[in-house]
Tab-separated table of C-alpha atoms in Angstrom:
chain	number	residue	atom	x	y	z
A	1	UNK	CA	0.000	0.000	0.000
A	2	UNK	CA	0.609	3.510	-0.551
A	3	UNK	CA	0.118	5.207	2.856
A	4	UNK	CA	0.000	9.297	3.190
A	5	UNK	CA	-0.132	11.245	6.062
A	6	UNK	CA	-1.652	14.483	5.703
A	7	UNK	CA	0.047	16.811	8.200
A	8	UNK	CA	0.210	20.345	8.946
A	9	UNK	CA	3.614	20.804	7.658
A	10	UNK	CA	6.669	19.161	7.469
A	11	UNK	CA	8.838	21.423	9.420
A	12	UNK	CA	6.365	21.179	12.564
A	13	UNK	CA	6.349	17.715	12.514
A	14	UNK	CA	8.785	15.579	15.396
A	15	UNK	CA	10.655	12.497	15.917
A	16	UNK	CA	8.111	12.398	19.259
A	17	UNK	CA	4.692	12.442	17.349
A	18	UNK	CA	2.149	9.958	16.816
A	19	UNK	CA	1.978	10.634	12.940
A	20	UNK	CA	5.599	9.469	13.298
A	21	UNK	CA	5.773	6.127	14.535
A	22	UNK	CA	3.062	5.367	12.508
A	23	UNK	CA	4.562	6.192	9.715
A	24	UNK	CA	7.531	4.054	11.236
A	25	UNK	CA	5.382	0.787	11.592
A	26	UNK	CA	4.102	1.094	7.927
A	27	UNK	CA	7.691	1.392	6.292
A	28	UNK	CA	8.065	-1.668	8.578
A	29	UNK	CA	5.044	-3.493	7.212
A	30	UNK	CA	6.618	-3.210	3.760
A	31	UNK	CA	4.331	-0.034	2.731
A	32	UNK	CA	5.517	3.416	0.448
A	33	UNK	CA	5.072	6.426	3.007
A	34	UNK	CA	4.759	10.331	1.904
A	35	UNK	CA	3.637	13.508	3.859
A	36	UNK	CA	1.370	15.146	2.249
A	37	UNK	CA	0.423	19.666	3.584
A	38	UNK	CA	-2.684	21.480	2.789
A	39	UNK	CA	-0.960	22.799	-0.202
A	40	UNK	CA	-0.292	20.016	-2.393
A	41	UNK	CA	-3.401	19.085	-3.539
A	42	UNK	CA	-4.513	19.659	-7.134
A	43	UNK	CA	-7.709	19.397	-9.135
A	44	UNK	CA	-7.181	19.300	-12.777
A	45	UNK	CA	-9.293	20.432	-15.952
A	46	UNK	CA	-10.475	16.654	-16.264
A	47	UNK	CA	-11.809	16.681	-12.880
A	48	UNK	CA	-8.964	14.267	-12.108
A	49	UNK	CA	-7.103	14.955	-8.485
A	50	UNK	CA	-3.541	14.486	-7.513
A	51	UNK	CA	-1.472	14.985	-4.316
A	52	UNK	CA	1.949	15.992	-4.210
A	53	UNK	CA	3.680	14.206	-1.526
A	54	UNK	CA	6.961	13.964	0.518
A	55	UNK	CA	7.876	10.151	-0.288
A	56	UNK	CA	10.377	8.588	2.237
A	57	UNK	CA	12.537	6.305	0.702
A	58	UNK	CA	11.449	3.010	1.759
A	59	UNK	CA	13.891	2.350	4.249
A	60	UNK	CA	13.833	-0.326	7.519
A	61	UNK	CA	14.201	2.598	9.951
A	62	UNK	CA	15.027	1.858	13.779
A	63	UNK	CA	14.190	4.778	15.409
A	64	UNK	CA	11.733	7.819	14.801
A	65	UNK	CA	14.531	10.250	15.195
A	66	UNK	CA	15.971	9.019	11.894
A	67	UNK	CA	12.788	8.599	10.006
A	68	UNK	CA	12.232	12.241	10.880
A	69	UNK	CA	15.865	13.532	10.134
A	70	UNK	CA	15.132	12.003	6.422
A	71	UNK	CA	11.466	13.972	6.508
A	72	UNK	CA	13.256	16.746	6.992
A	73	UNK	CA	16.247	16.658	4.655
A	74	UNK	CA	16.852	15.606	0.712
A	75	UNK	CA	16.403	11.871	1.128
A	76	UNK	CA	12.689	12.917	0.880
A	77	UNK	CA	11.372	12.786	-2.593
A	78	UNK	CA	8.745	15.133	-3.708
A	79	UNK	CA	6.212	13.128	-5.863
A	80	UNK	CA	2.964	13.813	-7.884
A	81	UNK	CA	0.904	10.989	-7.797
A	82	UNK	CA	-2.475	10.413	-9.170
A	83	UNK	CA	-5.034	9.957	-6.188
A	84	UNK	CA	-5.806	6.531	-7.474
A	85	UNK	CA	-1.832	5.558	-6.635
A	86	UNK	CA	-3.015	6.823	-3.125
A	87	UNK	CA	-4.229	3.834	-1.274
A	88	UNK	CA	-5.034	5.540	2.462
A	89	UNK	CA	-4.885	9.195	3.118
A	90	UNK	CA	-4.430	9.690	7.039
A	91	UNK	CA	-5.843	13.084	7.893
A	92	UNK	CA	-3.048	14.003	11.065
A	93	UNK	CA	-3.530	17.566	10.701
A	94	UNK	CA	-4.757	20.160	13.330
A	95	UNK	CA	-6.916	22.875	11.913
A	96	UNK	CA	-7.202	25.038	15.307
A	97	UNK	CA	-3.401	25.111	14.382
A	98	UNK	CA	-3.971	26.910	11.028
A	99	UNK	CA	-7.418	28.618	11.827
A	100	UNK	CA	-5.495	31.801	12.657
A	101	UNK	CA	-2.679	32.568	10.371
A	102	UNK	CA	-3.815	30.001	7.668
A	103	UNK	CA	-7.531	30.187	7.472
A	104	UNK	CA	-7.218	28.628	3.815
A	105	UNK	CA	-5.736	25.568	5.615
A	106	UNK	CA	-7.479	24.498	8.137
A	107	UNK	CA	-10.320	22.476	6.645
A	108	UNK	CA	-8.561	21.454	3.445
A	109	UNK	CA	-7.721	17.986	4.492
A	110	UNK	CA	-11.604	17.496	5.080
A	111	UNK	CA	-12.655	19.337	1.552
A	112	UNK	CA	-9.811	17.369	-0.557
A	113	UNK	CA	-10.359	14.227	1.698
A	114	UNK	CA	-13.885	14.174	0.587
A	115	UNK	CA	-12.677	14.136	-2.814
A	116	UNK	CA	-10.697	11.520	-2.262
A	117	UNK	CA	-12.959	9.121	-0.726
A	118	UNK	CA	-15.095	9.665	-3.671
A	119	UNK	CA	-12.120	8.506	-5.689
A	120	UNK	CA	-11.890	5.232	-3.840
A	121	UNK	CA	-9.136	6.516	-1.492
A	122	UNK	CA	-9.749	4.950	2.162
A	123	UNK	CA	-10.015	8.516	3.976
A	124	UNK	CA	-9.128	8.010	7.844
A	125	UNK	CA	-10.821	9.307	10.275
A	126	UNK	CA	-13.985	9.860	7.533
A	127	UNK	CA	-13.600	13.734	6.664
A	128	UNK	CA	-17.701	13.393	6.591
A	129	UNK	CA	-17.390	12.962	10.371
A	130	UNK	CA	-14.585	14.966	10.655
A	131	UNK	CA	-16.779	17.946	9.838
A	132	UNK	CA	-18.791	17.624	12.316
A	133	UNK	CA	-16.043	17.720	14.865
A	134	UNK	CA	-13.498	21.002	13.765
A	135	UNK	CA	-14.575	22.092	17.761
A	136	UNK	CA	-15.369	20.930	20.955
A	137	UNK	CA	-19.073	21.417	20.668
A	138	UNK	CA	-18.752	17.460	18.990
A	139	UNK	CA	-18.708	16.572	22.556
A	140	UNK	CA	-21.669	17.930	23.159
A	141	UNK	CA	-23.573	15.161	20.754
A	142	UNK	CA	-22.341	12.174	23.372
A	143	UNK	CA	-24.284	11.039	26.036
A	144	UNK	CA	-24.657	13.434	29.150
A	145	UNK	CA	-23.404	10.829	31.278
A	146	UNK	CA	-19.892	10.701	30.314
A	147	UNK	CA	-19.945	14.913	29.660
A	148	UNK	CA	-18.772	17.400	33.046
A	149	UNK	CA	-21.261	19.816	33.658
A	150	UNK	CA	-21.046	21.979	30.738
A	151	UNK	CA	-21.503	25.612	29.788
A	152	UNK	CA	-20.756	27.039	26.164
A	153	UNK	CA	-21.105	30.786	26.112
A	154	UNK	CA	-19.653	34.442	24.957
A	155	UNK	CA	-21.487	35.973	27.995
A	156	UNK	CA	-19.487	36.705	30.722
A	157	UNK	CA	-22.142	37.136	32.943
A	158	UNK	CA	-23.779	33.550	31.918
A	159	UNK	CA	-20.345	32.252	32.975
A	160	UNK	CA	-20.046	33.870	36.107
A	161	UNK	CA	-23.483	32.673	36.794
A	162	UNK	CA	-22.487	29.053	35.559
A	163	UNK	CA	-19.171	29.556	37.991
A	164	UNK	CA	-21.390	30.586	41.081
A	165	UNK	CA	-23.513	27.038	40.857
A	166	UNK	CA	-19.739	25.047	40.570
A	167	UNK	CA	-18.229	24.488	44.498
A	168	UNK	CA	-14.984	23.370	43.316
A	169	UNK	CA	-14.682	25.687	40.566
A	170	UNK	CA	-14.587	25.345	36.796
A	171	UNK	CA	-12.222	25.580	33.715
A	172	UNK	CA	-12.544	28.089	31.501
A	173	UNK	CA	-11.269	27.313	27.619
A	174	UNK	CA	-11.768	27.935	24.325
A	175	UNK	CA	-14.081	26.520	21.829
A	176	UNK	CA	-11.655	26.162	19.225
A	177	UNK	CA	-8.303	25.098	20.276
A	178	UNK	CA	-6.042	22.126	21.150
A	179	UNK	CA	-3.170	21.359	23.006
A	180	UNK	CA	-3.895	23.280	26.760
A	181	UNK	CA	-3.593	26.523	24.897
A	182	UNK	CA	-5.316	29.423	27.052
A	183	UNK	CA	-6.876	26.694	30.044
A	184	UNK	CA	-7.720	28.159	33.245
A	185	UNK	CA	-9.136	27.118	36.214
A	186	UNK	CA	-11.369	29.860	38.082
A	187	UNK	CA	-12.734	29.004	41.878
A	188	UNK	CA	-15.358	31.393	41.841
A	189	UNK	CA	-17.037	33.754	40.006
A	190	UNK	CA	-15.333	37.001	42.099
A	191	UNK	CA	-11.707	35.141	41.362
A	192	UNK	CA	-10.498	38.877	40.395
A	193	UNK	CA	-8.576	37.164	37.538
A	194	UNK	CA	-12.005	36.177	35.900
A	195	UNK	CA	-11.980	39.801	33.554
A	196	UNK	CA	-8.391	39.407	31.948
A	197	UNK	CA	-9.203	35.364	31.793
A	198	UNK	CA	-12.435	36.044	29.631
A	199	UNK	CA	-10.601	38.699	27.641
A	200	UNK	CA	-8.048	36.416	26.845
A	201	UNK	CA	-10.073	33.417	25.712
A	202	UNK	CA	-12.859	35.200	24.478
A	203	UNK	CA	-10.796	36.744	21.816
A	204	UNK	CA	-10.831	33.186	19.950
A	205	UNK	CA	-14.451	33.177	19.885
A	206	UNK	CA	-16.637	30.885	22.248
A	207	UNK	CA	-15.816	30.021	25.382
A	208	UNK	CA	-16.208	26.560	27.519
A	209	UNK	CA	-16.892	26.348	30.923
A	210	UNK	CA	-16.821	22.767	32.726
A	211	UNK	CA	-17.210	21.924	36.484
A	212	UNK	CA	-13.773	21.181	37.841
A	213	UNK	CA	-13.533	17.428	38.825
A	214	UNK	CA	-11.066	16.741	41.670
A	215	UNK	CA	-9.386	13.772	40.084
A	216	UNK	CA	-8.099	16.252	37.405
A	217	UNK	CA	-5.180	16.976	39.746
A	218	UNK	CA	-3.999	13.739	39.406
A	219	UNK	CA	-4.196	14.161	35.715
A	220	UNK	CA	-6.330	12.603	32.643
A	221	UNK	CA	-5.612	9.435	30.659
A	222	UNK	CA	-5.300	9.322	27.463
A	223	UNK	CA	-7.588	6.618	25.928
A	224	UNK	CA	-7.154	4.702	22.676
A	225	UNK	CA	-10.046	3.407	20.717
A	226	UNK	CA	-9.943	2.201	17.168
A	227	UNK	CA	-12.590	1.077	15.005
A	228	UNK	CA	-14.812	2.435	18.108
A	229	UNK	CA	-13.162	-0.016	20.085
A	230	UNK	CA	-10.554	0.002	22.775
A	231	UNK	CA	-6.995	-0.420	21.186
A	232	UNK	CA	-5.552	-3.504	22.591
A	233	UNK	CA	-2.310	-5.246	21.761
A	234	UNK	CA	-0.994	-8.327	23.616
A	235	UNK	CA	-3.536	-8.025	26.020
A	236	UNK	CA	-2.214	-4.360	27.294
A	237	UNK	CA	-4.609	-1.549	26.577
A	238	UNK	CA	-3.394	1.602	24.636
A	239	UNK	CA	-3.847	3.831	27.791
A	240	UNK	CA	-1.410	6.023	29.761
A	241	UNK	CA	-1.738	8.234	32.517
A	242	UNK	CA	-1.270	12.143	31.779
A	243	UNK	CA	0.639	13.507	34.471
A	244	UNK	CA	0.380	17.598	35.082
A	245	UNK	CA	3.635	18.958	35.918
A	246	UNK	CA	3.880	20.740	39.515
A	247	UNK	CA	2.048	23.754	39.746
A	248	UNK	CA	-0.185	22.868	36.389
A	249	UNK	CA	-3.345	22.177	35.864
A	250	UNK	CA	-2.857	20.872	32.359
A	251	UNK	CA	-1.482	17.344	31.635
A	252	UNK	CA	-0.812	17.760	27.759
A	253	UNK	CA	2.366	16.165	27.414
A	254	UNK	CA	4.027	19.166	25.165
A	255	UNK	CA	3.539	21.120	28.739
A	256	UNK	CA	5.400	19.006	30.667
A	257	UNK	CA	2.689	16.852	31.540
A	258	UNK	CA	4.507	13.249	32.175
A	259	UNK	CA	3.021	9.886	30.693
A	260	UNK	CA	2.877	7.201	33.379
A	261	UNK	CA	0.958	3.138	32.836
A	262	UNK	CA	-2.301	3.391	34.311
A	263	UNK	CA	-4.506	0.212	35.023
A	264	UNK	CA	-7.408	0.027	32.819
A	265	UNK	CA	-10.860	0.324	35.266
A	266	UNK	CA	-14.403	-1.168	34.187
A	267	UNK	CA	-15.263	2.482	34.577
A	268	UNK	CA	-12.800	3.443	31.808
A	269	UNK	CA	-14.564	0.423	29.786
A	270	UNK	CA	-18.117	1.543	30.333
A	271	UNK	CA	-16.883	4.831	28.965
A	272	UNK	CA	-15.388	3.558	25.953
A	273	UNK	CA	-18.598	1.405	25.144
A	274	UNK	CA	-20.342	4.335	25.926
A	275	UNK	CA	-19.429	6.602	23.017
A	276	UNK	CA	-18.598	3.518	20.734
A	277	UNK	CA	-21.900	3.928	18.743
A	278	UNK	CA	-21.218	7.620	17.962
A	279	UNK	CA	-17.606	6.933	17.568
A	280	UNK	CA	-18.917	4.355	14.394
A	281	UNK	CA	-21.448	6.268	12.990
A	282	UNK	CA	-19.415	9.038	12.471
A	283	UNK	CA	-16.410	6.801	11.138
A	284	UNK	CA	-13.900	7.639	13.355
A	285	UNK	CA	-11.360	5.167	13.076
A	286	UNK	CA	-8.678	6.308	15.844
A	287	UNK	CA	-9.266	8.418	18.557
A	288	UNK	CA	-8.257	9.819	21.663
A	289	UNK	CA	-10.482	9.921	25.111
A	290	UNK	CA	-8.873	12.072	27.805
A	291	UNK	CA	-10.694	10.582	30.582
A	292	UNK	CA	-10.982	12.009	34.261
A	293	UNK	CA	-12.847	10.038	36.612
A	294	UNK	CA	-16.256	8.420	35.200
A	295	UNK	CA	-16.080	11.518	33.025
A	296	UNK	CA	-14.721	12.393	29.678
A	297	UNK	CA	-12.897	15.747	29.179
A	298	UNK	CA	-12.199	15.889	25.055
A	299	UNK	CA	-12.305	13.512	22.577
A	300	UNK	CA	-9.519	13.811	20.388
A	301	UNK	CA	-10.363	13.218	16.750
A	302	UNK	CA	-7.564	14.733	14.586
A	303	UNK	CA	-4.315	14.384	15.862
A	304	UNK	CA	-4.538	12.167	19.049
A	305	UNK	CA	-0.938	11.548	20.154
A	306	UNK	CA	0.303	9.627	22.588
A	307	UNK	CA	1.170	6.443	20.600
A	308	UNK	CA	5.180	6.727	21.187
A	309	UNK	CA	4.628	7.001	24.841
A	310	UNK	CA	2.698	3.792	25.208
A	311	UNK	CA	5.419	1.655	23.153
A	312	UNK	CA	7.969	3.030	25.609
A	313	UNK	CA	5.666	2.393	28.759
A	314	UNK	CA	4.537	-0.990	27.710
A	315	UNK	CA	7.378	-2.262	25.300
A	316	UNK	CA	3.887	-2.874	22.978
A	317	UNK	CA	3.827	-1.603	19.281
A	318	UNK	CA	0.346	-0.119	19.084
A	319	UNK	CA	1.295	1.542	15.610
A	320	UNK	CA	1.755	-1.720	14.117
A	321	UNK	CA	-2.190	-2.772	15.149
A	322	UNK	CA	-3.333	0.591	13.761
A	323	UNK	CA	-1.234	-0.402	10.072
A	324	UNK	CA	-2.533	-3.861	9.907
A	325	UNK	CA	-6.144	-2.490	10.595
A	326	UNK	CA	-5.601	-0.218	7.627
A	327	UNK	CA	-4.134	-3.056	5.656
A	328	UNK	CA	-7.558	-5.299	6.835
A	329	UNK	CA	-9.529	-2.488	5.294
A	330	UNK	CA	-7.659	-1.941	2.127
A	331	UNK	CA	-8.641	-5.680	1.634
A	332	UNK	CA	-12.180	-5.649	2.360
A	333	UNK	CA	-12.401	-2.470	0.014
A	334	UNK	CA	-10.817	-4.427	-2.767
A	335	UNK	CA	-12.820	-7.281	-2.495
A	336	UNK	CA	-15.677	-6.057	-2.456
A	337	UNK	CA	-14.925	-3.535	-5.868
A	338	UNK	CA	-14.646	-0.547	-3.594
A	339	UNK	CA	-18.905	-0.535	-2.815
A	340	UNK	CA	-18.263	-0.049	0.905
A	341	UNK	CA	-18.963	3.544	1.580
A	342	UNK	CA	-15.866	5.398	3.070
A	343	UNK	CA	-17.852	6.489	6.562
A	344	UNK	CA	-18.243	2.743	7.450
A	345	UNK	CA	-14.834	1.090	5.929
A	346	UNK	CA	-13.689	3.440	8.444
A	347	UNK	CA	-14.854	1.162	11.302
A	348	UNK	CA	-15.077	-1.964	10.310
């Protein structure tokens, strides 16, 4: 197979990312690997579209530090290959990262992934349900059981009366946004830092506010689930504990948040069976929970990361399950002439 990993760009992408190590298990597996940015897409006069992408020279790499020095310098060929050379296009990308200074870019893996799929491309996670998700108010279409207490508003008085009904406080973030970027935690509505806190989050549009749940200070964990299942690999679950560093209130592991094993809990498994059904319908073939207590915080349906950790805590090759699922797919697609609609190849 012909596996491309739509990313951002190359230059922001590390030895220490998920999109990495996946790529890593598929040169394994015997597969051609490119990188593909929101710019090299192209739709010609015959309606016919092609993707320029990065190709890695097919290579038995080790580590992910020298698969990424190669990204990153001339051994990386840039190629123009008819989408139908294209076997999976793996959307990796993180529009809140582009919504500001790119606008262009941040839903173009979506628009040309919908293309794409049409073409008989497998298109992971389904750009159809993709969407649906480019900000947290997704969450808001799961079950109230596994949600916090939840308020979504521009207001600020609506949010200081949300804050006065929450005894342990609340956290205050934006809608749009990933990675920890402007989180706060505010005890009361007369914390005096509540003015400058709007102000600051505000400016990105809608705000969330969500009841503060003790366990938080212990951190989240981050929860695999693939084909709307849990990811499990020699009978160890993809799951790790997201440590916040002293003094933070975030456990993202770019902010010094620390990954740690965590023992999987039948509450963590209600959870996950929970939001499976959603999880399917929408085609979302890997995703991340960030679970805290019996509660879910995000789901993470772009760029959940995490995967390097786990092979390091667990001496367990998750990427290597995600691969062959793509390779189980790519099978079932062909077999069957390519009639399986993209949205539920994505699951199966």
């Amino acid at each position: 197979m012909r596996i491309a990993f739509f990313v951002n760009s190359i230059e922001g992408e590390s030895p220490h990312y998920t999109t990495t190590t996946l790529a890593l298990a598929a040169l394994g597996r015997g597969h051609d690997v490119c990188y593909v940015t929101p710019s090299d897409f192209v739709l010609r006069a015959d309606d016919g579209l092609a993707i320029r992408g990065l190709e890695l020279p097919a290579s038995n790499y080790k580590k992910p530090e020298t698969l990424h020095k190669d990204l990153q310098s001339k051994s990386a060929e840039m190629r123009t290959f008819d989408v139908e050379e294209i076997d999976v296009l793996f959307l990796r990308n993180d529009p809140s990262l582009d919504a500001v200074d790119r606008p262009w870019a941040a839903n173009v893996g979506i628009i040309f992934g919908r293309m794409a799929a049409q073409r008989g491309v497998l298109v992971v996670n389904d750009p159809e349900g993709l969407a649906q998700a480019q900000n947290k108010l997704y969450f808001q279409d799961f079950p109230a059981s596994v949600r916090p207490t939840t308020l979504i508003s521009k207001n600020i008085e609506e949010i200081r009366d949300f804050l006065d009904g929450q005894k342990k406080g609340a956290i205050v973030k934006p809608l749009q946004g990933s990675g920890g970027k402007n989180v706060f935690k505010v005890t009361s509505p007369k914390d005096h830092n509540l003015n400058q806190i709007f102000e600051a989050v505000s400016g990105e549009g809608y705000l969330i506010a969500q009841a503060f749940l003790p366990e938080a200070s212990e951190g989240d964990v981050r929860f695999f689930m693939m084909n709307g299942r849990p990811l499990v690999r020699d009978g160890k679950y993809a799951a790790f504990r997201r440590v916040p560093a002293k003094g933070e209130i975030r456990s993202n592991i770019h902010v010094g948040g620390g990954p740690a094993p965590v023992e999987v809990t039948e509450t963590m498994l209600a959870i996950a069976e929970t939001v499976r059904p959603k999880l399917i319908h929408d085609g979302m073939f890997l995703v991340g929970l960030d679970i805290v207590g019996d509660k879910i915080l995000e789901i993470n349906v772009f760029t959940p990361g995490g995967l390097n950790n786990l092979s390091e805590l667990y001496e367990t090759n998750f990427s290597d399950s995600v691969i062959a699922a793509l390779e189980e797919k790519k099978a079932i697609s062909d077999a069957y002439g390519k009639r399986i609609a993209n949205r539920e190849l994505a699951t199966l």
